[in-house]
Coordinates of C-alpha atoms in Angstrom, one line a residue:
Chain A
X9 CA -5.2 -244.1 37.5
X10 CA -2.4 -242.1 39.1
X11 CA 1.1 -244.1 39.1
X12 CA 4.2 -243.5 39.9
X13 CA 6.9 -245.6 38.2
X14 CA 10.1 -245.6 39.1
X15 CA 13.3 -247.0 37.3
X16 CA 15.0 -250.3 38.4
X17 CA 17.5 -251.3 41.0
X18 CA 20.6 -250.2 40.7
X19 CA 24.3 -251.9 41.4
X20 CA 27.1 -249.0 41.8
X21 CA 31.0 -248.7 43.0
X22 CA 31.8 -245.9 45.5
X23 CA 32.6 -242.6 43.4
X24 CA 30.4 -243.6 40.1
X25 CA 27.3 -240.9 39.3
X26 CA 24.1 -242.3 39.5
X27 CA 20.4 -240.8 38.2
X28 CA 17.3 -243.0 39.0
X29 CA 13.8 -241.4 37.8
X30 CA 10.0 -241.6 39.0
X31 CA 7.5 -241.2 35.5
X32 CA 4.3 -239.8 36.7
X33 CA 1.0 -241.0 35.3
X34 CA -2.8 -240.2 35.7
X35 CA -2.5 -236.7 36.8
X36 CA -1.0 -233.3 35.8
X37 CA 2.6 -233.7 36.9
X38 CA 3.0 -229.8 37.6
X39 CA 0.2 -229.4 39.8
X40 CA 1.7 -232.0 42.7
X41 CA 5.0 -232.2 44.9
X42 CA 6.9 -235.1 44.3
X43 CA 9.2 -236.1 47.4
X44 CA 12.5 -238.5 47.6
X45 CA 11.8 -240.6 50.7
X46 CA 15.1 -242.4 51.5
X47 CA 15.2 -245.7 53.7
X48 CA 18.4 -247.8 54.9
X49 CA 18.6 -250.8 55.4
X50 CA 16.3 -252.3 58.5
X51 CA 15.5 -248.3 59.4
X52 CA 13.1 -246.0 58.7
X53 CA 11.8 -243.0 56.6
X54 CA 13.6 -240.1 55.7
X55 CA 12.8 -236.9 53.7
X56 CA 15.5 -236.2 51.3
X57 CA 14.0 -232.9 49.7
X58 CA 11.1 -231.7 47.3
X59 CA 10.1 -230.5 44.1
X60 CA 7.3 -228.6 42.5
X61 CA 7.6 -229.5 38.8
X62 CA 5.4 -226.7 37.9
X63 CA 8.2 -224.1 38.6
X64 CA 11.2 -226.4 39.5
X65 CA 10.9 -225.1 43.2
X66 CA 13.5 -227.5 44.8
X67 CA 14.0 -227.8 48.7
X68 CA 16.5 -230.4 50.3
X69 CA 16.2 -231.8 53.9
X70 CA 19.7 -230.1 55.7
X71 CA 21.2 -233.3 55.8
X72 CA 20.8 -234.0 51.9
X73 CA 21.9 -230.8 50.8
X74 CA 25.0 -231.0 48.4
X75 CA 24.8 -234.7 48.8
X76 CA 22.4 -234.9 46.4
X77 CA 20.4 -233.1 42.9
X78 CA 16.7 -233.2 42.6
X79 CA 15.0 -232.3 39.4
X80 CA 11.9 -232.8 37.8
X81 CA 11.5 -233.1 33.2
X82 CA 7.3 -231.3 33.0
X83 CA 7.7 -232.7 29.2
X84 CA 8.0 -236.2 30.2
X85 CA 6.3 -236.2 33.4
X86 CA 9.4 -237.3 35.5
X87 CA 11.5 -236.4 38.8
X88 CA 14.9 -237.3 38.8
X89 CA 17.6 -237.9 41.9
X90 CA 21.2 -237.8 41.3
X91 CA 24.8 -238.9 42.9
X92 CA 27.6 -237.1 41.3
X93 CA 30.0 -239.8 43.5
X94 CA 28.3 -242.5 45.5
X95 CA 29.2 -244.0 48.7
X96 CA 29.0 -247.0 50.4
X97 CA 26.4 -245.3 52.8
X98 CA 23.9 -244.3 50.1
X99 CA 22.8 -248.1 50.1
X100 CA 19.3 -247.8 50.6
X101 CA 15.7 -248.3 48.9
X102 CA 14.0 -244.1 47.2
X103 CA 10.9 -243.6 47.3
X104 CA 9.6 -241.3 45.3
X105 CA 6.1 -239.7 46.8
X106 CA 3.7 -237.6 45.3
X107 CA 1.3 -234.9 47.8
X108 CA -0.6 -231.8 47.4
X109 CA 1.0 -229.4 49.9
X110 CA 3.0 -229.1 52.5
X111 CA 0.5 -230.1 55.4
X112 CA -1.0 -233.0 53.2
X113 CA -0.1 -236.5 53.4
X114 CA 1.8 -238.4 50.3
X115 CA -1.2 -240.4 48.7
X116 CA 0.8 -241.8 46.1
X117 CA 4.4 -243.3 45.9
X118 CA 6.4 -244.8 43.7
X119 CA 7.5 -248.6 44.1
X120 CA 11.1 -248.3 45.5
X121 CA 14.4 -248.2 43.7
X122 CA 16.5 -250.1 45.7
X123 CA 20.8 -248.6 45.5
X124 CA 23.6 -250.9 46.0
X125 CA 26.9 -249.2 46.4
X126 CA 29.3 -251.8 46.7
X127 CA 33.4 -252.3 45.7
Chain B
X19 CA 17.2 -239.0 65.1
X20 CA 14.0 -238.0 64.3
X21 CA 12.2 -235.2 66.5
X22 CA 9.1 -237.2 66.8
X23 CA 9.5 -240.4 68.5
X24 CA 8.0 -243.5 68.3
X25 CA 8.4 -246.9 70.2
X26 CA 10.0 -249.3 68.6
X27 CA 8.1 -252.2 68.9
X28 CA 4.6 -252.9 70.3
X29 CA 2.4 -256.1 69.9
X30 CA -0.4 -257.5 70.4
X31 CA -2.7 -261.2 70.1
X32 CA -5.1 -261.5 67.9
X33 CA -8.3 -259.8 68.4
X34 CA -6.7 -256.7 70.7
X35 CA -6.2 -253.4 71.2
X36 CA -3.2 -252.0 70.5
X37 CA -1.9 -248.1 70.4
X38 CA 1.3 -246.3 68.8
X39 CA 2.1 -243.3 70.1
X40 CA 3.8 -240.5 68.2
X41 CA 5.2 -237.8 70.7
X42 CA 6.5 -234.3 69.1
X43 CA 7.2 -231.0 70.0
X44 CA 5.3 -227.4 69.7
X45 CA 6.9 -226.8 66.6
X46 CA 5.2 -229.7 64.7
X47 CA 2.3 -231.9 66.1
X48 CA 1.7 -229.5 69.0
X49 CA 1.6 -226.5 67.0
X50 CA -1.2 -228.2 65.3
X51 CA -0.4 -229.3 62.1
X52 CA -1.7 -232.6 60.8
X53 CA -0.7 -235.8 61.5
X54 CA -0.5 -238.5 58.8
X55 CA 0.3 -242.6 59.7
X56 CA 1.2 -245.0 57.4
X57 CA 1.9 -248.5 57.4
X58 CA 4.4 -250.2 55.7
X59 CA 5.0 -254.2 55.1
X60 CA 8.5 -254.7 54.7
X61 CA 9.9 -254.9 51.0
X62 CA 7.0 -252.5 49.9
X63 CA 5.8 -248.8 49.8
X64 CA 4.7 -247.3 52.6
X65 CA 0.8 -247.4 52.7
X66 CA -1.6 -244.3 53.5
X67 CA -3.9 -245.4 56.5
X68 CA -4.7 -242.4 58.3
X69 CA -4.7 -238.8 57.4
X70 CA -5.6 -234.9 58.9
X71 CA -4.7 -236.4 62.2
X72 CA -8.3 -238.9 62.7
X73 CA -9.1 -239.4 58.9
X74 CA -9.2 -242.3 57.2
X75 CA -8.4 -243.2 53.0
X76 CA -11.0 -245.1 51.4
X77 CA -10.9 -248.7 52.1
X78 CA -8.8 -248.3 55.1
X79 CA -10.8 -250.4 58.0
X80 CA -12.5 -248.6 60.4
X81 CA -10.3 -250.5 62.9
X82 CA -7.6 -248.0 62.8
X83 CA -8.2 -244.5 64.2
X84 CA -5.9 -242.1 64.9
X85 CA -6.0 -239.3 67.6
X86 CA -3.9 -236.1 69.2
X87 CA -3.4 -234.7 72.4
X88 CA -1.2 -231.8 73.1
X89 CA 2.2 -232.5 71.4
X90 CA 1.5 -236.2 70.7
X91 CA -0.5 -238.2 68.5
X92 CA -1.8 -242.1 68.3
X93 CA -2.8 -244.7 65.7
X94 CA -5.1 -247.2 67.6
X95 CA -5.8 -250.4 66.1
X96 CA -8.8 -252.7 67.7
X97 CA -9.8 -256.3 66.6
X98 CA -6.3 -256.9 65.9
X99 CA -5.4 -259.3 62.7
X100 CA -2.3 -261.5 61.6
X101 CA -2.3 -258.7 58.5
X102 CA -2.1 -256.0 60.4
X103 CA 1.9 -257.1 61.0
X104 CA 3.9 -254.2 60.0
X105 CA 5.9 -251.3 60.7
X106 CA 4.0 -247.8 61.1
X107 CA 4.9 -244.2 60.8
X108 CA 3.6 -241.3 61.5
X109 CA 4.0 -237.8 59.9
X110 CA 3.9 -234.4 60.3
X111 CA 4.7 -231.0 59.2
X112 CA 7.4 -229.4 61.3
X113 CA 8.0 -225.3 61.4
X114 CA 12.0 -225.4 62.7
X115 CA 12.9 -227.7 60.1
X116 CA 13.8 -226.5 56.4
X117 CA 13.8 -228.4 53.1
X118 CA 10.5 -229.9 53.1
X119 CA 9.6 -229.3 56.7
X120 CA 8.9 -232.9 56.9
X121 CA 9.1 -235.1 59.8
X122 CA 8.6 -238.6 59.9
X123 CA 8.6 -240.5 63.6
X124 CA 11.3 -243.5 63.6
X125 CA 8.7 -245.9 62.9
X126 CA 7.2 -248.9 64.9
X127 CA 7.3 -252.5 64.7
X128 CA 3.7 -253.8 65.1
X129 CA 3.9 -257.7 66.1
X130 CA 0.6 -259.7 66.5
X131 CA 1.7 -262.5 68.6

């Protein structure tokens, strides 16, 4: 059964680094994309970037790049997405999302880590 | 704002027909590339419930089909039910964009009255 599990909810100040994680399960980890879908509060879905753990091939949305580090561990079958300094706008639930290629949908995501960036 | 737009609401009574309309450009669902439409109930994942534009995931009711026409795309649901309350996205591929070329549409609020 392919799963994605991702790590808990997290409670932050403005500035602090952050690193939440989505273990793969069920599949081959390098063979898939693994998106980091990010959703505010009452809004909707937005593509943060990709990764193909196969050969670390990393793209970020424009508005993501340099806000944030995607990465992906083949030897434990996990994606990774970092904060080096938080703010009060990155409040929101990631997803992470697994698909095939580029024109195919996501068919499985992860549950949500919900971020709370709060003073 | 997203490049595909959705409404933001739409509802319906029990037992209806309702559509959600996803309206690109020629760079993403007019240039052909696959639409995808989830649904999402809030506090969870989003949901896979149509793909390739008219496809439907296994186990997915054959109440929800999905269309395109020129640079827009819909999700019809008939026969609507009080489970079928939730917000719905649609997806596509788009060439101007870099990263991962994603789009999602702003998503709509499905009410069943």
């Amino acid at each position: 059964e392919v799963q994605l599990v991702q790590s808990g909810a997290e409670v932050k100040k403005p500035g602090e680094s952050l690193k939440i994680s989505c273990k793969a399960s069920g599949y081959s980890f390098s063979t898939y994309w693994i998106a980091w879908v990010r959703q505010m509060p009452g809004k909707g879905l937005e593509s943060m970037g990709i990764i193909y753990p196969g050969d670390s091939d990393t793209r970020y949305s424009p508005s993501f790049q340099g806000q944030v580090t995607i990465s992906a561990d083949k030897s434990i079958s996990t994606a990774f997405l970092q904060w080096s300094s938080l703010k009060a706008s990155d409040n929101a639930i990631y997803f992470c999302a697994r698909f095939g290629d580029h024109f195919e949908p996501v068919d499985y995501w992860g549950q949500g880590t919900l971020v709370t960036v709060s003073s | 704002q997203s490049v595909v737009t959705q409404p933001p609401s739409v509802s319906g009574a029990p037992g209806q027909r309702v559509t959600i309309s996803c309206s690109g450009s020629y760079s993403n669902i007019g240039a052909g590339y696959d639409v995808h439409w989830y649904q999402q109930v809030p506090g969870t994942a989003p949901k896979l419930l149509i793909y390739g534009t008219k496809n439907r995931p296994s186990g997915v009711p054959d109440r929800f089909s999905g269309s395109r026409s020129g640079t827009s795309a819909s999700l019809a649901i008939t026969g609507l039910q009080p489970e079928d309350e939730a917000d719905y996205y649609c997806q596509s591929y788009d060439s101007d964009l870099r990263g991962s070329n994603w789009v999602f549409g702003g998503g709509t609020k499905l009410t069943v009255l």
